[in-house]
Coordinates of C-alpha atoms in Angstrom, one line a residue:
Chain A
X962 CA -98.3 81.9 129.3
X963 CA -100.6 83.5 132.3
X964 CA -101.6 81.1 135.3
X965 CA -104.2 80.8 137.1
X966 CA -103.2 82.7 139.7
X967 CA -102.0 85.4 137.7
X968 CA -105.4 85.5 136.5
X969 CA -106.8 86.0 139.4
X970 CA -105.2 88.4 139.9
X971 CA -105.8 90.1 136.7
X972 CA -106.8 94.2 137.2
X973 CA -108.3 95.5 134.0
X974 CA -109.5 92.7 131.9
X975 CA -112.7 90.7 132.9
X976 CA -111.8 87.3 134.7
X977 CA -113.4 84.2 135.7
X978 CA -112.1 81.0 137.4
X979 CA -114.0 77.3 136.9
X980 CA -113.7 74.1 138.4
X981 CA -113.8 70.5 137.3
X982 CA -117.6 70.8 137.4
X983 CA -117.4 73.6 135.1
X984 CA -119.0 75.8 138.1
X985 CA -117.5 79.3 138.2
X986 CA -115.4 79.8 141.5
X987 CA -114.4 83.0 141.1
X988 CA -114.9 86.4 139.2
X989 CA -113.4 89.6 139.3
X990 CA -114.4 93.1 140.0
X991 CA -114.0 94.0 136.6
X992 CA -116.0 91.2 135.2
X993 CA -118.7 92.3 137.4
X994 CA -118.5 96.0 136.5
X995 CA -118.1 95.3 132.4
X996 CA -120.6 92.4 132.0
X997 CA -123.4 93.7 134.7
X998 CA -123.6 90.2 136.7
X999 CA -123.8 90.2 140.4
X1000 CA -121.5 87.6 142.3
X1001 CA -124.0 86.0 143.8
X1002 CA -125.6 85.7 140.3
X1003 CA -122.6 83.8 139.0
X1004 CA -120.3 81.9 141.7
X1005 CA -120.7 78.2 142.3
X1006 CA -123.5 78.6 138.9
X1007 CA -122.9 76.9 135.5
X1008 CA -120.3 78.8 133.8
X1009 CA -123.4 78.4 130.9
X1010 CA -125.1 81.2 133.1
X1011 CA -122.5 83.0 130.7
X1012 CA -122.5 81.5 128.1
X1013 CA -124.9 82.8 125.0
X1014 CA -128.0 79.5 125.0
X1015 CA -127.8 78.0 121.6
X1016 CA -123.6 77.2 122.2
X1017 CA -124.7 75.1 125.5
X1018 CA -124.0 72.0 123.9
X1019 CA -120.6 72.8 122.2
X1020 CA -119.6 73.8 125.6
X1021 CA -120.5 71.3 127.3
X1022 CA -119.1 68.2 125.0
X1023 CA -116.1 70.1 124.4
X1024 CA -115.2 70.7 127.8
X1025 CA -116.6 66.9 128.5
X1026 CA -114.1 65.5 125.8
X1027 CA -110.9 67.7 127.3
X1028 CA -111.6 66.2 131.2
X1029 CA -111.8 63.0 129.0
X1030 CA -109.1 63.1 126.8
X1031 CA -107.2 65.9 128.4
X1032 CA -106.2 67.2 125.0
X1033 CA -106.4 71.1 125.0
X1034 CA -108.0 72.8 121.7
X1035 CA -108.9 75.7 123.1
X1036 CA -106.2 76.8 125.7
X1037 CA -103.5 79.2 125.7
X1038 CA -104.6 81.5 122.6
X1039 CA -106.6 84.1 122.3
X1040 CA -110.2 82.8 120.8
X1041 CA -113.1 85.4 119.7
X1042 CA -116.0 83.6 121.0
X1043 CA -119.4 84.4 122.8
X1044 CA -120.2 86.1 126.0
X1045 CA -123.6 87.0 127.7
X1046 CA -124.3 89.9 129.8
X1047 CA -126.9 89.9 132.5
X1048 CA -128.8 91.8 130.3
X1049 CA -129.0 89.3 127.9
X1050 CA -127.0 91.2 125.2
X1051 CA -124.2 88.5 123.4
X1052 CA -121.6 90.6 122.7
X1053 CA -117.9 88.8 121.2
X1054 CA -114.9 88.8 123.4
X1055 CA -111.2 87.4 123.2
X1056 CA -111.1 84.8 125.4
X1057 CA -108.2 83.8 127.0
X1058 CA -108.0 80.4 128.6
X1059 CA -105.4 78.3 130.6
X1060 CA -106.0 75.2 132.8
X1061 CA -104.4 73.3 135.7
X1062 CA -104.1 70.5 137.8
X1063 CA -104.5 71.8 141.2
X1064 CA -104.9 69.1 143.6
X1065 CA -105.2 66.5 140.5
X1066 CA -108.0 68.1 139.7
X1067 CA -108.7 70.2 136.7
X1068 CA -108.7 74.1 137.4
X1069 CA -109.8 76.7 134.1
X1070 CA -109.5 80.6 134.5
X1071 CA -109.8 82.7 131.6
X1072 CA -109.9 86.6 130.3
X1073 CA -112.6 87.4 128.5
X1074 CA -112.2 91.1 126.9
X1075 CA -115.3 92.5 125.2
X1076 CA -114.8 93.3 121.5
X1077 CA -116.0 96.5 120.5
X1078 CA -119.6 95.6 118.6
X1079 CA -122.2 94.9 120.5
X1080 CA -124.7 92.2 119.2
X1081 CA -128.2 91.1 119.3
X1082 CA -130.4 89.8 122.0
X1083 CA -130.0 86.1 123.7
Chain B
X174 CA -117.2 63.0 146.7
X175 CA -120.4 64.0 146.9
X176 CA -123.3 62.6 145.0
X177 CA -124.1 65.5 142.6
X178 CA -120.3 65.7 142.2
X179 CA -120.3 62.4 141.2
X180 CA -123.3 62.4 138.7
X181 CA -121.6 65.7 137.4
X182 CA -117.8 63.8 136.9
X183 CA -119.6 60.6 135.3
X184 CA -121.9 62.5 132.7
X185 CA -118.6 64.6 131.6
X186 CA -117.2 61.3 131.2
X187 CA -120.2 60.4 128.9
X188 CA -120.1 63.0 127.4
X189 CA -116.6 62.7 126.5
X190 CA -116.7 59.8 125.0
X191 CA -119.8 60.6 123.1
X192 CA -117.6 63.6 121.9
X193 CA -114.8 61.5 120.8
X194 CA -116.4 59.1 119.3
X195 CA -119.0 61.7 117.1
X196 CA -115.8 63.3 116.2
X197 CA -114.0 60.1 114.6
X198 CA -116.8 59.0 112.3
X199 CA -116.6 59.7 108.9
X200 CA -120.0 61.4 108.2
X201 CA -120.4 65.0 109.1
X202 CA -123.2 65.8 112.2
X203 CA -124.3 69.2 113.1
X204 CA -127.2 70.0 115.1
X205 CA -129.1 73.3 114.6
X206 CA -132.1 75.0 116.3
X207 CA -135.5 75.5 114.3
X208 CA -133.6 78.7 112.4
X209 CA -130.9 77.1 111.8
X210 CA -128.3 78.2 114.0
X211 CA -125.4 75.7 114.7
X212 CA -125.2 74.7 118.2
X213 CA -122.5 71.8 117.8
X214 CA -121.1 70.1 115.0
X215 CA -118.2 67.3 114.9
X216 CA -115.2 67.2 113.4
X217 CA -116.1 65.6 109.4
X218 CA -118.1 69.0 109.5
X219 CA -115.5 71.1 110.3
X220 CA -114.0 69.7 107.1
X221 CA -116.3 69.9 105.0
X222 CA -117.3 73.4 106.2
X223 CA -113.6 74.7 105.2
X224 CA -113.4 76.5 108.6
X225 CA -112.4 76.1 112.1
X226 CA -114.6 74.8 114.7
X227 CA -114.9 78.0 116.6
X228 CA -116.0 80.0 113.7
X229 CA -118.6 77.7 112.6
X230 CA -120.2 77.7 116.0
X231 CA -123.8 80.1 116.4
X232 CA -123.2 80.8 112.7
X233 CA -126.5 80.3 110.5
X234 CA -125.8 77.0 108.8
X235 CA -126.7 78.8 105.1
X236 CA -123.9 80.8 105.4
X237 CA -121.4 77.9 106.4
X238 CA -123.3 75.3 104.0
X239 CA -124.1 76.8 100.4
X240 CA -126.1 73.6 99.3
X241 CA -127.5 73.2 95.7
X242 CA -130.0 71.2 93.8
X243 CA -130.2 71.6 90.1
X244 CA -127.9 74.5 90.2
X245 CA -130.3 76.4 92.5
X246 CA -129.3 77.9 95.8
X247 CA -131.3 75.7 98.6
X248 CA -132.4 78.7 101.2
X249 CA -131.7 76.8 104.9
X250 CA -134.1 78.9 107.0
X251 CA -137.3 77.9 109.0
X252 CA -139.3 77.3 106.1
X253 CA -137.2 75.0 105.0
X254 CA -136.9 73.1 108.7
X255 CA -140.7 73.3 108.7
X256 CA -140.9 71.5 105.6
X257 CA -139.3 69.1 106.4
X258 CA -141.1 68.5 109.6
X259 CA -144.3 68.4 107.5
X260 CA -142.6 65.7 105.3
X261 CA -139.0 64.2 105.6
X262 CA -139.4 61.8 102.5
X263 CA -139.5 64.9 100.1
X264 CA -136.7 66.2 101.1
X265 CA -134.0 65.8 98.0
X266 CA -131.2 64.3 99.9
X267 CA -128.3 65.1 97.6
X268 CA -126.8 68.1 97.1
X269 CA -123.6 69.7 95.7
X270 CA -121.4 72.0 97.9
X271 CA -120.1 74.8 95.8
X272 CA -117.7 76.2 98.2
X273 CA -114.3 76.5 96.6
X274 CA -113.1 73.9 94.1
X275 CA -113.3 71.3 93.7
X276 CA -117.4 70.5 93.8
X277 CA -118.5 68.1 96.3
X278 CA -121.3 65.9 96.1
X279 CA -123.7 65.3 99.5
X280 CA -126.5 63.3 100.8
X281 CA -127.9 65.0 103.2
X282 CA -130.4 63.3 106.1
X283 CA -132.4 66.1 108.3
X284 CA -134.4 65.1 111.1
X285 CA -135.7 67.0 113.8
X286 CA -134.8 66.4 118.0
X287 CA -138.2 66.5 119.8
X288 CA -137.9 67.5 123.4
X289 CA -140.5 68.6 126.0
X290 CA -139.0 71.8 125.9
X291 CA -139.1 74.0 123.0
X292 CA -136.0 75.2 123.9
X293 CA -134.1 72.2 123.6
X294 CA -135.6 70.9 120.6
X295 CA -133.4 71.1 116.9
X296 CA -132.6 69.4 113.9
X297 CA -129.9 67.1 113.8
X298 CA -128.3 67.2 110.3
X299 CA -126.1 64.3 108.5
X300 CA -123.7 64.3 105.9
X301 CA -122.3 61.8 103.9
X302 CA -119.7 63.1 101.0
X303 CA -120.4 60.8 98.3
X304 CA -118.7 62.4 95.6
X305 CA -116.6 59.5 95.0
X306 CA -119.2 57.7 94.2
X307 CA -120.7 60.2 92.2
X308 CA -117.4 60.3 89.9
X309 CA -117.8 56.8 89.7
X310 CA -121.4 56.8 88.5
X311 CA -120.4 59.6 86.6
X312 CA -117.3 57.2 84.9
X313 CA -119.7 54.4 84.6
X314 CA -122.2 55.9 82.9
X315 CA -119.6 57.5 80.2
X316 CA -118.6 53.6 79.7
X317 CA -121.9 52.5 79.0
X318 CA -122.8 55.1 76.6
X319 CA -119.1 54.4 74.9
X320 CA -119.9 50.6 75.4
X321 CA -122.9 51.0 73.5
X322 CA -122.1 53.2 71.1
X323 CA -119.7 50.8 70.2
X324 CA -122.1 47.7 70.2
X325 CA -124.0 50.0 67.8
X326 CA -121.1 50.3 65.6
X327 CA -120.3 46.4 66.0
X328 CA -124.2 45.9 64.9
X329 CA -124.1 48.0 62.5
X330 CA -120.9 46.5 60.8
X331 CA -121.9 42.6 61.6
X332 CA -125.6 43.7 59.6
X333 CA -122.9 45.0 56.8
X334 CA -120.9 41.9 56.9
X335 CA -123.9 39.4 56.6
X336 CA -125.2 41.6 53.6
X337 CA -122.0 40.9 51.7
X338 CA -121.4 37.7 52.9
X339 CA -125.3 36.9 51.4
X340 CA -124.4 39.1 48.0
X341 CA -120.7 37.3 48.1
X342 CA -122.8 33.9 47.8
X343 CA -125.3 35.0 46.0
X344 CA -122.4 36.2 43.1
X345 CA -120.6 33.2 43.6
X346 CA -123.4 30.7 42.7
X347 CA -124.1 33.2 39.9
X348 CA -120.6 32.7 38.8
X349 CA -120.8 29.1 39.4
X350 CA -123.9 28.4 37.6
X351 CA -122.8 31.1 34.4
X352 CA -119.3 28.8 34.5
X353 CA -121.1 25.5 34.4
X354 CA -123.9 26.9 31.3
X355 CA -120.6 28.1 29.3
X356 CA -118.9 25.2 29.3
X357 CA -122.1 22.5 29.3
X358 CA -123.0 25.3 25.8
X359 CA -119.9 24.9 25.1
X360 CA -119.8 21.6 24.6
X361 CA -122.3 20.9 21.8
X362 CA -120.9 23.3 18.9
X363 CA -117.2 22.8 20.0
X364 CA -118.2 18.7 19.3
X365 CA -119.9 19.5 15.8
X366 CA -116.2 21.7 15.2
X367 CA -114.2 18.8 16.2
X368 CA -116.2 16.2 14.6
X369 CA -115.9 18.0 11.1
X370 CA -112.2 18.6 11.7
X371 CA -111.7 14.9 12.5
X372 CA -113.5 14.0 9.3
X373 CA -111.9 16.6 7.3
X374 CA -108.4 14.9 8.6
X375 CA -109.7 11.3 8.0
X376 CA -111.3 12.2 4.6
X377 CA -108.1 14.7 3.3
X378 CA -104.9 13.5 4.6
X379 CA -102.5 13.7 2.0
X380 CA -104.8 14.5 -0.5
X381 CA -104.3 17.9 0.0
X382 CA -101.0 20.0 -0.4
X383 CA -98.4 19.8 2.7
X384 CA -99.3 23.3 4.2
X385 CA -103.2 21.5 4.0
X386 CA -102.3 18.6 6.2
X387 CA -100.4 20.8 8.7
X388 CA -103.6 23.3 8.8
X389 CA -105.8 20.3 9.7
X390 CA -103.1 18.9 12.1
X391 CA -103.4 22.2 14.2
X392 CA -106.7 22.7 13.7
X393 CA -107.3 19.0 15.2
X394 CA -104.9 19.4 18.0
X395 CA -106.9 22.8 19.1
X396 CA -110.5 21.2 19.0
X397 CA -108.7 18.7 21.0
X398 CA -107.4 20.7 23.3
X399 CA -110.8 23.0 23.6
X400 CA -112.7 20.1 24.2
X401 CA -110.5 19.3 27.0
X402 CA -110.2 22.8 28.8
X403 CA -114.1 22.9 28.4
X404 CA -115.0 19.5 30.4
X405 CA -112.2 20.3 33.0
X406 CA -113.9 23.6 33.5
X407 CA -117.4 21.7 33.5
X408 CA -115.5 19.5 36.2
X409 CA -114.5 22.2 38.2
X410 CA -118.3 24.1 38.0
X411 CA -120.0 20.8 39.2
X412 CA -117.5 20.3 42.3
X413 CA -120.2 22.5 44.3
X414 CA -123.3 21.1 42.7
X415 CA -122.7 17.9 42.4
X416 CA -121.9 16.5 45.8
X417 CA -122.4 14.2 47.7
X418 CA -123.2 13.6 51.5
X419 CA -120.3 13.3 54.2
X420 CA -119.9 10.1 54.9
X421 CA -117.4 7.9 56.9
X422 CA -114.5 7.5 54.6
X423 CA -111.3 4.8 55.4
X424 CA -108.9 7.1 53.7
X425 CA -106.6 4.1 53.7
X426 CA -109.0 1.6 51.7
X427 CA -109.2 4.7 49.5
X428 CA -106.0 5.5 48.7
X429 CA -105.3 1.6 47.4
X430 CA -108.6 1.6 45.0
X431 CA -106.6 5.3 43.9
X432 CA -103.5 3.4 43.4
X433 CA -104.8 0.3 41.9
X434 CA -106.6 2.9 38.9
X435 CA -103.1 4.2 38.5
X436 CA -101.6 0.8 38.4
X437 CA -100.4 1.1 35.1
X438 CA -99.5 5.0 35.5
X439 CA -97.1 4.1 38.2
X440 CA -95.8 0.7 36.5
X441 CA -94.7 3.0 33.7
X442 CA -93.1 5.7 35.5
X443 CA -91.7 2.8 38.0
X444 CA -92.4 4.9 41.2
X445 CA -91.6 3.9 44.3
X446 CA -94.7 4.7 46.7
X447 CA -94.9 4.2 50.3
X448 CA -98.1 4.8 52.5
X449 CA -98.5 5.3 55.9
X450 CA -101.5 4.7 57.6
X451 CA -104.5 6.6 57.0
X452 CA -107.4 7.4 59.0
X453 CA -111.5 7.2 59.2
X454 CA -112.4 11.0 58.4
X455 CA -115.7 12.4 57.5
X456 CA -115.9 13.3 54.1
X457 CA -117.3 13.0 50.2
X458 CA -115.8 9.7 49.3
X459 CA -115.5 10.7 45.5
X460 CA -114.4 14.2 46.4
X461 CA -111.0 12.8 48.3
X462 CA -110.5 10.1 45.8
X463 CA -110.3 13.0 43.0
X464 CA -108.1 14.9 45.7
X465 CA -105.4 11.9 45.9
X466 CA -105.3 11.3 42.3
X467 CA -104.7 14.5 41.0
X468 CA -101.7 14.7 43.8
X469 CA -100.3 11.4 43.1
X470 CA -100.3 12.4 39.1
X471 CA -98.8 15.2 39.4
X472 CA -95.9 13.5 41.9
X473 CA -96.0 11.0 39.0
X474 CA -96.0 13.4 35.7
X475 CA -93.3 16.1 37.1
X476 CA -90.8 13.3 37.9
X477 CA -86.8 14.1 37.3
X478 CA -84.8 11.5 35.9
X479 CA -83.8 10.1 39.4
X480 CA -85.8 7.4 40.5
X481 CA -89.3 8.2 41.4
X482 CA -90.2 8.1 45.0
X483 CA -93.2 9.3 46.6
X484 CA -94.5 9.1 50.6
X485 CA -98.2 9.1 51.6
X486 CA -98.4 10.1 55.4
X487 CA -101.7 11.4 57.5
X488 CA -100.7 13.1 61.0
X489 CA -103.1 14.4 63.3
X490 CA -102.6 17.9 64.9
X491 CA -104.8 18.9 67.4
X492 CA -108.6 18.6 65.9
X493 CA -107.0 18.2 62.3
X494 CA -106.0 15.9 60.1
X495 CA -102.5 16.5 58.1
X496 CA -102.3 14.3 55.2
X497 CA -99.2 14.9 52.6
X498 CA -97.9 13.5 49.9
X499 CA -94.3 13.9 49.2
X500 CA -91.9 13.4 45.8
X501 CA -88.5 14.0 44.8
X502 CA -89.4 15.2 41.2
X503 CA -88.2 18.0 39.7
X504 CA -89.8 20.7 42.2
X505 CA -90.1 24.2 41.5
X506 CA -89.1 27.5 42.5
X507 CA -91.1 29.1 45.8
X508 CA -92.8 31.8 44.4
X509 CA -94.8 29.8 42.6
X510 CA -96.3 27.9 45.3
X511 CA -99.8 29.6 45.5
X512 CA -100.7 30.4 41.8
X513 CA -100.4 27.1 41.8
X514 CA -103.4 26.3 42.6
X515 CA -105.4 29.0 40.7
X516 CA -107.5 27.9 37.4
X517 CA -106.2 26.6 34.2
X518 CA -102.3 27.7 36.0
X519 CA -99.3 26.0 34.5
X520 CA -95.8 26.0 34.8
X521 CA -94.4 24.6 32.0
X522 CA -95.7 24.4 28.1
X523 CA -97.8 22.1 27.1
X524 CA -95.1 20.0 25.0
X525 CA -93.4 19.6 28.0
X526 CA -95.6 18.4 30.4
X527 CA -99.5 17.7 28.7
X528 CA -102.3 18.9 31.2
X529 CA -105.0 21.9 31.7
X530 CA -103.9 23.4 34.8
X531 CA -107.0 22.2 36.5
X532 CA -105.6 20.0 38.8
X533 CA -104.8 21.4 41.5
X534 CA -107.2 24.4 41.4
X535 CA -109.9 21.4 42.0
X536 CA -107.7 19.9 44.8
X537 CA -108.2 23.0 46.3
X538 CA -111.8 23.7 45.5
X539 CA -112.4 20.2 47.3
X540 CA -110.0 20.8 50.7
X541 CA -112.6 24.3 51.1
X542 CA -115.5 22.5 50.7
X543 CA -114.5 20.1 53.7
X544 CA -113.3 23.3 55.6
X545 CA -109.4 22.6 55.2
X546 CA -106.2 23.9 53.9
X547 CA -103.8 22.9 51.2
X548 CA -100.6 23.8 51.0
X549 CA -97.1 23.1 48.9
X550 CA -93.5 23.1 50.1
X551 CA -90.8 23.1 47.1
X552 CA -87.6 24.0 45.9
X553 CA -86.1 23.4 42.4
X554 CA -84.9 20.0 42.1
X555 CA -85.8 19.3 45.5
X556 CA -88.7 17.5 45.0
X557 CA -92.1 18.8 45.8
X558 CA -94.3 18.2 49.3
X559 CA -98.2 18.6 49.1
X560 CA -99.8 18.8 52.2
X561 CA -103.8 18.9 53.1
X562 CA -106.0 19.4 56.3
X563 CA -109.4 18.0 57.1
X564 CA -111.1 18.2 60.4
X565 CA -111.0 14.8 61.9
X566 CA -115.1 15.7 63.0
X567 CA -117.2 17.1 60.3
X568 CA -120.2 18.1 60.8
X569 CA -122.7 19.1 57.9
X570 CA -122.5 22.5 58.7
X571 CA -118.9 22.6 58.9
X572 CA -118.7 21.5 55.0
X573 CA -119.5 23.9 52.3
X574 CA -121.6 23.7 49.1
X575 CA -120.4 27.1 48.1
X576 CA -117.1 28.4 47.1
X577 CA -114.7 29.9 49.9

């Protein structure tokens, strides 16, 4: 199982770390070279911003009901879901995600490798 | 913590709750956008989806839904949102879910979210399984239509039974009135046959050869006996014809005007009777005077050569009256103890006990008309026990004028 400062310090998938906000705190190099964002277009933004629109609102209850309940459904598999590039194109990705308590609060950093189709439009 | 930190941590928390609690209710919520899309969806969807949460998410909710109504495929796009915007009261709200086996049943409640953005406007979808219920409407249904085919059936057989009960009378008082015109006919010539016989035998006697006067003998003692079986059978034709009303009977004052007729009956036999006490019924006073004196002749005529004894009792069981009348005469062997009581039935010849056979048969003719039962209990030279129910209330309608 990968950490979050493993993560970090990932150096050939895409990477993003999130707070307890759900505000992105960090991306990588590669994550701004594969899904065209800038930095400043992403960090201390929504981590909607990359997120495809109409799943919004399962992001945002899901990840409501883990700081809630702090029971993972999501974590520590690999998940084809959603991602958004700054051109708009959704495009899936395996997304790796892992959480932690740093300084008792919650801490998520994930891998998100595009898939090979690309999709429609946002 | 600072403030927007702080609306931020207590909307999650909202939010988290709302979560949990959407995702422990029974019916399944998903919420779409104008094409259909699904943007969230709680757990009872998941289910009844078939597929993980994850997959089900941005999917078109036709492909994760196939609904049907009347075995056609219900298209979920944006003409169907819109019309149901235009009119949510048309909308058919069940639906079966053919996905897999077995087949589910839905109801199905659309509305749309309005928002001041366009953006954030959808339709919120519920669904309630409700194939239970359906199976039970289903199973209830089957029993009604079993329930009344059946009553049909029962109708149809109680119509059946009260046409034969109707042609059942109907034959009976046929039989009854063609039994009481044969013998009443019979009467007149058999009278003008004895009559000549008689005179023949008055006029004759031992003027005649020996074989002559035995000829007449027989032919005497035959008309006699004729004319005897004929007015017993007139007897028994008239016991439904000639009645009359219930009335309040004292059985006990009864049964002493019965014994006082046979005064002389039982001085000769010397019997030995003993009566308990009898009770206020409702019944044909002449009808139950017949019915004791035909049961106390016969205790009296089939008497053995101890000495005669016979018991009168009345006992009351439940909404009945028992009476019985008990002897230790010569009895008679069980089998016999219902042909007994059939027409013109007798035991023994006529030398050795004089008699029709009508006795009994009208004892039982009379117990029917007054709704009982009668009954014998025997056993060669065990004496004999007769025993006879009456309801202790009888109503009009209870008694009847026909045959049983």
């Amino acid at each position: 199982m990968k950490t979050i400062a493993e993560i970090k310090n990932e150096k050939k998938l895409p990477a993003v770390v999130v707070d307890t906000l759900g505000t992105i705190t960090f991306a990588n190099s590669v994550f701004v070279k594969v899904f065209g964002w800038k930095i400043h277009d992403i960090i201390g933004k929504p981590l909607t911003t990359i997120i495809p629109k109409n799943l919004h609102d399962a992001h945002q209850l899901g990840f409501s009901r883990f700081l809630t309940t702090g029971t993972p459904t999501l974590l520590n598999e690999p998940l084809k879901l959603k991602a958004l590039l700054k051109d708009g194109t959704v495009i899936d990705a395996e997304h790796f995600i892992v959480a932690e308590k740093i300084n008792n609060e919650w801490t998520f950093a994930a891998t998100i490798k595009p898939i090979r189709n690309r999709i429609m439009s946002d | 913590m600072t403030n927007h930190k702080e609306l931020v941590t207590q909307l999650r928390a909202t939010l988290g709750k709302l979560e949990m609690a959407l995702g422990v209710i029974n019916d399944a919520i998903v919420w779409t956008d104008h094409a259909g899309v699904i943007q969230w969806c709680n757990k009872a969807f998941d289910i009844i989806a078939g597929a993980p949460h994850i997959q089900i998410l941005g999917k078109n909710i036709e492909r994760i839904l196939p609904l049907y109504k009347n075995k056609i495929k219900i298209p979920i796009n944006k003409n169907f949102f819109e019309s149901i915007l235009r009119d949510p009261s048309r909308v058919p709200r069940e639906y079966r879910l053919k996905k897999g086996r077995p087949i589910r049943w839905l109801e199905v409640s659309i509305r749309s979210i309005p928002a001041k953005k366009e953006n954030n406007a959808g339709i919120v979808i519920v669904i309630r399984d409700i194939t239970e219920r359906k199976q039970k409407e289903a199973r209830m249904e089957q029993q009604r239509r079993t329930l009344a085919y059946q009553a049909d059936v029962l109708k149809k057989i109680r119509n059946e039974l009260i046409k034969s009960s109707a042609d059942l009378k109907r034959s009976n008082k046929d039989l009854e009135q063609f039994a009481y015109a044969a013998s009443h006919d019979l009467q007149e010539p058999l009278r003008v046959i004895a009559s000549y016989i008689q005179l023949l035998n008055k006029r004759y006697r031992n003027r005649l050869d020996k074989d002559a006067d035995e000829f007449i003998a027989y032919a005497v003692d035959g008309a006699t006996r004729l004319q005897t079986l004929i007015r017993d059978l007139l007897d028994y034709s008239r016991l439904n014809t000639q009645t009359k009303p219930l009335e309040s009977v004292n059985c006990q004052a009864l049964m002493k005007k019965v014994l006082d007729n046979l005064k002389t009956t039982i001085e000769e036999s010397g019997a030995n009777i003993t009566c308990g006490a009898l009770p206020v019924i409702t019944a044909d006073q002449t009808q139950m005077a017949r019915l004791f004196q035909n049961l106390l002749i016969n205790a009296i005529k089939y008497r053995s050569r101890e000495p005669l004894k016979i018991a009168i009792s009345a006992q009351k069981i439940a909404k009945l009256w028992k009476f019985s009348i008990k002897d230790n005469g010569i009895g008679m062997d069980p089998k016999h103890l219902k042909r007994i009581f059939g027409v013109f039935v007798r035991l023994h010849t006529i030398n050795e006990y004089p008699g029709t056979g009508i006795g009994l048969a009208i004892c039982k003719k009379i117990i029917a008309r007054h709704g009982g039962r009668i009954w014998a209990e025997s056993a060669p030279g065990q004496g004999s026990s007769f025993h006879c129910t009456i309801p202790a209330i009888l109503t009009p309608r209870r008694a009847s004028s026909s045959l049983p």
